[in-house]
Short mmCIF file of C-alpha atoms in Angstrom, two decimals:
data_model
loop_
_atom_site.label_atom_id
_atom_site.label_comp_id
_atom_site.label_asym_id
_atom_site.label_seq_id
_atom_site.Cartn_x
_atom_site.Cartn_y
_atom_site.Cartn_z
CA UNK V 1269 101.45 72.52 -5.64
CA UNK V 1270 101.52 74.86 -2.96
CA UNK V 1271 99.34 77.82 -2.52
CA UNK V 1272 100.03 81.25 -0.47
CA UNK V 1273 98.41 83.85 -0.02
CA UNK V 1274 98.74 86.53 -2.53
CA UNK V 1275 101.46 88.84 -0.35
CA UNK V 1276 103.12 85.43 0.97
CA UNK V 1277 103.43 84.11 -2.67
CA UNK V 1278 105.11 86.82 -3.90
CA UNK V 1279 108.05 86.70 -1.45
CA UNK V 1280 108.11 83.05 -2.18
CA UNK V 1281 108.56 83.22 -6.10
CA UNK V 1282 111.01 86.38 -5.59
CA UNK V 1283 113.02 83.79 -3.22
CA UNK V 1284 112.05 80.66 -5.05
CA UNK V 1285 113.34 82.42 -8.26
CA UNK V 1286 116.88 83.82 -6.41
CA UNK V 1287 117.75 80.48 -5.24
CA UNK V 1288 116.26 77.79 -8.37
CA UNK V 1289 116.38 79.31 -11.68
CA UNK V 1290 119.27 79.85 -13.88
CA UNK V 1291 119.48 84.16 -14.71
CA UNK V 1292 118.30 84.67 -17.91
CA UNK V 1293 115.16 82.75 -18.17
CA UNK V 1294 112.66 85.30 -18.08
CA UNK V 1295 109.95 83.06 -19.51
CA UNK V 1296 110.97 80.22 -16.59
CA UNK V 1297 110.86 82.90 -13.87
CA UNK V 1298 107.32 84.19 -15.30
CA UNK V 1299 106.25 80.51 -15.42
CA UNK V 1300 107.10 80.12 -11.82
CA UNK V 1301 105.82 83.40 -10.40
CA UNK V 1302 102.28 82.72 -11.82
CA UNK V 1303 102.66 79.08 -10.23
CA UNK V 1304 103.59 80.15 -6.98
CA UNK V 1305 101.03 83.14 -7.40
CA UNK V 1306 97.76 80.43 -7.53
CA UNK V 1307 94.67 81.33 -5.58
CA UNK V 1308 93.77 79.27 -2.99
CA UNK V 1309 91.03 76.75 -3.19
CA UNK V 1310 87.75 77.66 -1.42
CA UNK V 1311 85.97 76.84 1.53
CA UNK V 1312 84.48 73.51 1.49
CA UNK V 1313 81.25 73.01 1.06
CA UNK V 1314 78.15 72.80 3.86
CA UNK V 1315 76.71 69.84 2.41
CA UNK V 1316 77.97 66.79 4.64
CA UNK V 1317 77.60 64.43 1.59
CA UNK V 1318 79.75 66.11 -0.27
CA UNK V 1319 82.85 63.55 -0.96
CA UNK V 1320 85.49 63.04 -3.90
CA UNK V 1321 85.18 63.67 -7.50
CA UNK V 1322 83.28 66.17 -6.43
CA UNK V 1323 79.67 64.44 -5.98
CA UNK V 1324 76.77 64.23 -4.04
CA UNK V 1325 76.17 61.06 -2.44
CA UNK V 1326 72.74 60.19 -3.07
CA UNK V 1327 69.68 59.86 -0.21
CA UNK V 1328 69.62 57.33 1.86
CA UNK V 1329 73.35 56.08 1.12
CA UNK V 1330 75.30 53.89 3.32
CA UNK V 1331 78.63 52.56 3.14
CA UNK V 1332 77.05 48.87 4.34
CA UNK V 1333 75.28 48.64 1.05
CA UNK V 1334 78.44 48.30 -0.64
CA UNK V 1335 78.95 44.80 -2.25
CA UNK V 1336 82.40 43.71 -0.52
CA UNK V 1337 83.05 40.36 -2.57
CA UNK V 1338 85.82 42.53 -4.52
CA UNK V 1339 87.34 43.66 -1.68
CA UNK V 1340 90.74 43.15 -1.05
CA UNK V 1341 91.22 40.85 -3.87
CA UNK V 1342 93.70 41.62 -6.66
CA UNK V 1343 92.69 43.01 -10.46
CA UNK V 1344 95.25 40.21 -11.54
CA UNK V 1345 92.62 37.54 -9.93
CA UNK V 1346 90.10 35.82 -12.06
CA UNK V 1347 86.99 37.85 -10.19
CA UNK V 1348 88.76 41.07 -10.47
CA UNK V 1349 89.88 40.67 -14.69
CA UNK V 1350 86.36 39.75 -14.68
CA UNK V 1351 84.59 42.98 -12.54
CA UNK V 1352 87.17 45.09 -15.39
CA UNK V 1353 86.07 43.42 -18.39
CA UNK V 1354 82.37 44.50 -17.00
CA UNK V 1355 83.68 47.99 -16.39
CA UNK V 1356 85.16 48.28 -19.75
CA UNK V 1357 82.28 46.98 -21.80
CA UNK V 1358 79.31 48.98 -19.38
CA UNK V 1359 81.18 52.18 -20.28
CA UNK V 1360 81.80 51.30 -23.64
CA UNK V 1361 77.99 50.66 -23.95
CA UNK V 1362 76.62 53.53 -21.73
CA UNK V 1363 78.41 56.21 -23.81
CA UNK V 1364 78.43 54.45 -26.97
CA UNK V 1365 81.72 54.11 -27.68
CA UNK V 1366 82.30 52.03 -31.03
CA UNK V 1367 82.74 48.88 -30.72
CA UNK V 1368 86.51 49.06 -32.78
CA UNK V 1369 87.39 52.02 -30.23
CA UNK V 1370 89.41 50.63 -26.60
CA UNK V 1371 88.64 51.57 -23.62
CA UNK V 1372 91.50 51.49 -21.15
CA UNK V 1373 91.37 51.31 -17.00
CA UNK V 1374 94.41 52.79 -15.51
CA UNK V 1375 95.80 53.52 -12.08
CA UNK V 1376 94.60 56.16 -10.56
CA UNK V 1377 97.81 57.83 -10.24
CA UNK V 1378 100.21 60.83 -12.78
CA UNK V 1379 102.06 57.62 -13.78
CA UNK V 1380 99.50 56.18 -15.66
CA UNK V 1381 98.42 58.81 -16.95
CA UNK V 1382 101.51 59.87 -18.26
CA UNK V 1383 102.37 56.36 -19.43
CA UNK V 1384 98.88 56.17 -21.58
CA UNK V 1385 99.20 59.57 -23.04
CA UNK V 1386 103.00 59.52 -23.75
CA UNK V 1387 102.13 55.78 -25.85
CA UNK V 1388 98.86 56.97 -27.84
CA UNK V 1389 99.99 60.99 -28.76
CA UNK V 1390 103.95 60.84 -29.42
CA UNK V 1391 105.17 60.25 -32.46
CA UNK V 1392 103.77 62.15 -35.17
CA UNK V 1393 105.70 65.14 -34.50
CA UNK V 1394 109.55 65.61 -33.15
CA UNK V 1395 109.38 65.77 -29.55
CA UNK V 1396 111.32 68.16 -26.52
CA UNK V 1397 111.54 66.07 -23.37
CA UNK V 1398 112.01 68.09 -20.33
CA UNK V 1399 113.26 66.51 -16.99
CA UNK V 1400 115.12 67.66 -14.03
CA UNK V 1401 114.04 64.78 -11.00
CA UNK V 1402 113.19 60.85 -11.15
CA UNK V 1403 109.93 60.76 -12.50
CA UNK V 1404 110.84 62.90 -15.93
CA UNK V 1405 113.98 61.32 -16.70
CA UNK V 1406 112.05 57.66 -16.14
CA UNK V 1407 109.31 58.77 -18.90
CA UNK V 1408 112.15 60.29 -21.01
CA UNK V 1409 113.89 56.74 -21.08
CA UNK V 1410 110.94 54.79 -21.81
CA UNK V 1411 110.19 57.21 -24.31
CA UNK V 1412 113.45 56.77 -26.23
CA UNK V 1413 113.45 52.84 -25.27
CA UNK V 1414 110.45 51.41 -25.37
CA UNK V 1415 108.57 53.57 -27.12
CA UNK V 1416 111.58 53.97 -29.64
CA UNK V 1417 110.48 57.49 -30.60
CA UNK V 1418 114.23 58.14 -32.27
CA UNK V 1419 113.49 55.44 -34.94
CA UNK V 1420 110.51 57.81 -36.23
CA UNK V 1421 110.92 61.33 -34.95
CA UNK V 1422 113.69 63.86 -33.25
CA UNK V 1423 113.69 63.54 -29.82
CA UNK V 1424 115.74 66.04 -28.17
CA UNK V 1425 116.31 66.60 -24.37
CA UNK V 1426 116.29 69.13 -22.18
CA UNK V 1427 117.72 68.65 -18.79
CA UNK V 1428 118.30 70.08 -15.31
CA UNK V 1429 119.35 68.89 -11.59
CA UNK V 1430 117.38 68.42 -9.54
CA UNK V 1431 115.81 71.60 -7.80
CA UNK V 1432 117.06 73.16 -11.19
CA UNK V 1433 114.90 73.83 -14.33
CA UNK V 1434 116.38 73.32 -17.80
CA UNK V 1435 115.91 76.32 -20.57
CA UNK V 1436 112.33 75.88 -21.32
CA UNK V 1437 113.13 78.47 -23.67
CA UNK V 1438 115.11 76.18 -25.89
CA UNK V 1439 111.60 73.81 -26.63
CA UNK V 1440 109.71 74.79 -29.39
CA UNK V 1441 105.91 75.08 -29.66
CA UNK V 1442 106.49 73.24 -33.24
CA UNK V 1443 107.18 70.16 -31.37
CA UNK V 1444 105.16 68.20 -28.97
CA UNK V 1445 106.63 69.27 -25.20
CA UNK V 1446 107.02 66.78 -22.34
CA UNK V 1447 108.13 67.75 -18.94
CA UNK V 1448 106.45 66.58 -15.38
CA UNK V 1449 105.66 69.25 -13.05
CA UNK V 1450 105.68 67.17 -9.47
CA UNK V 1451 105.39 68.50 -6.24
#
């Protein structure tokens, strides 16, 4: 997502709004206004070992330590199913997990994300699918397809061009409510 400052971003959802969204979507143009409206993130920290996640790289660390037999090899290779399995069952151990309870290791990306929590929370309740680019209207079809959500529950979507946004009015908060927000 982009971020502005405060006078910036409101001259960019007044002309983000003009040119997107469909008059008559007050809720969609309130949406986007607080979206484009975000505070920046702050200044980074002093601490030199800050990295990712965020977290503190202990004393004394160096990248050399790093075991490197892993490296470059593929998770579909016998040592890499392996270092998973480990993975898996350490966490499931460390945080005592039960033992009829999965644990899952996904790409670190929105796509499998998505994917995991589209196949373990639809499906008890009638869904609205919202898409309007690529990545939506892919989860939408595995949704109806491989998930076969419309043998079980309503599944009703909600559409848009792209640079468009469909009437997010028309969703109901009865329903679960899928939409990607990319960008």
């Amino acid at each position: 997502m982009l971020r502005f400052a405060p006078r910036v971003a409101t001259r960019a959802a007044a002309a983000f709004q003009s040119s997107h969204v469909a008059a008559g979507t007050a809720a969609t143009q309130a949406l986007t206004a607080r979206w484009m409206t975000a505070a920046a993130p702050g200044p980074k920290p002093a601490n030199p070992e800050f990295s990712s996640g965020p977290c503190k790289k202990h004393p004394g660390y160096n990248i050399s330590n790093l075991p490197t037999a892993v490296f470059g090899r593929s998770h579909r290779s016998k040592l890499g199913k392996e270092r998973l399995a480990l993975a898996i069952n350490e966490t499931k151990r460390m945080l005592g997990i039960p033992e009829d309870y999965l644990v899952g290791i996904v790409p670190a990306s929105d796509t499998g994300a998505y994917e995991m929590a589209m196949w373990n929370m639809l499906g008890a309740k009638d869904i609205d699918i919202c898409h309007w680019e690529s990545f939506g209207k892919g989860w939408f079809a595995d949704a109806v397809s491989h998930l076969n959500l419309r043998e079980t529950v309503e599944v009703t979507e909600h559409t848009a061009g792209y640079g468009e946004l469909p009437d997010l009015t028309a969703t109901s908060k009865d329903r679960d409510i899928c939409f990607t927000f990319n960008g």
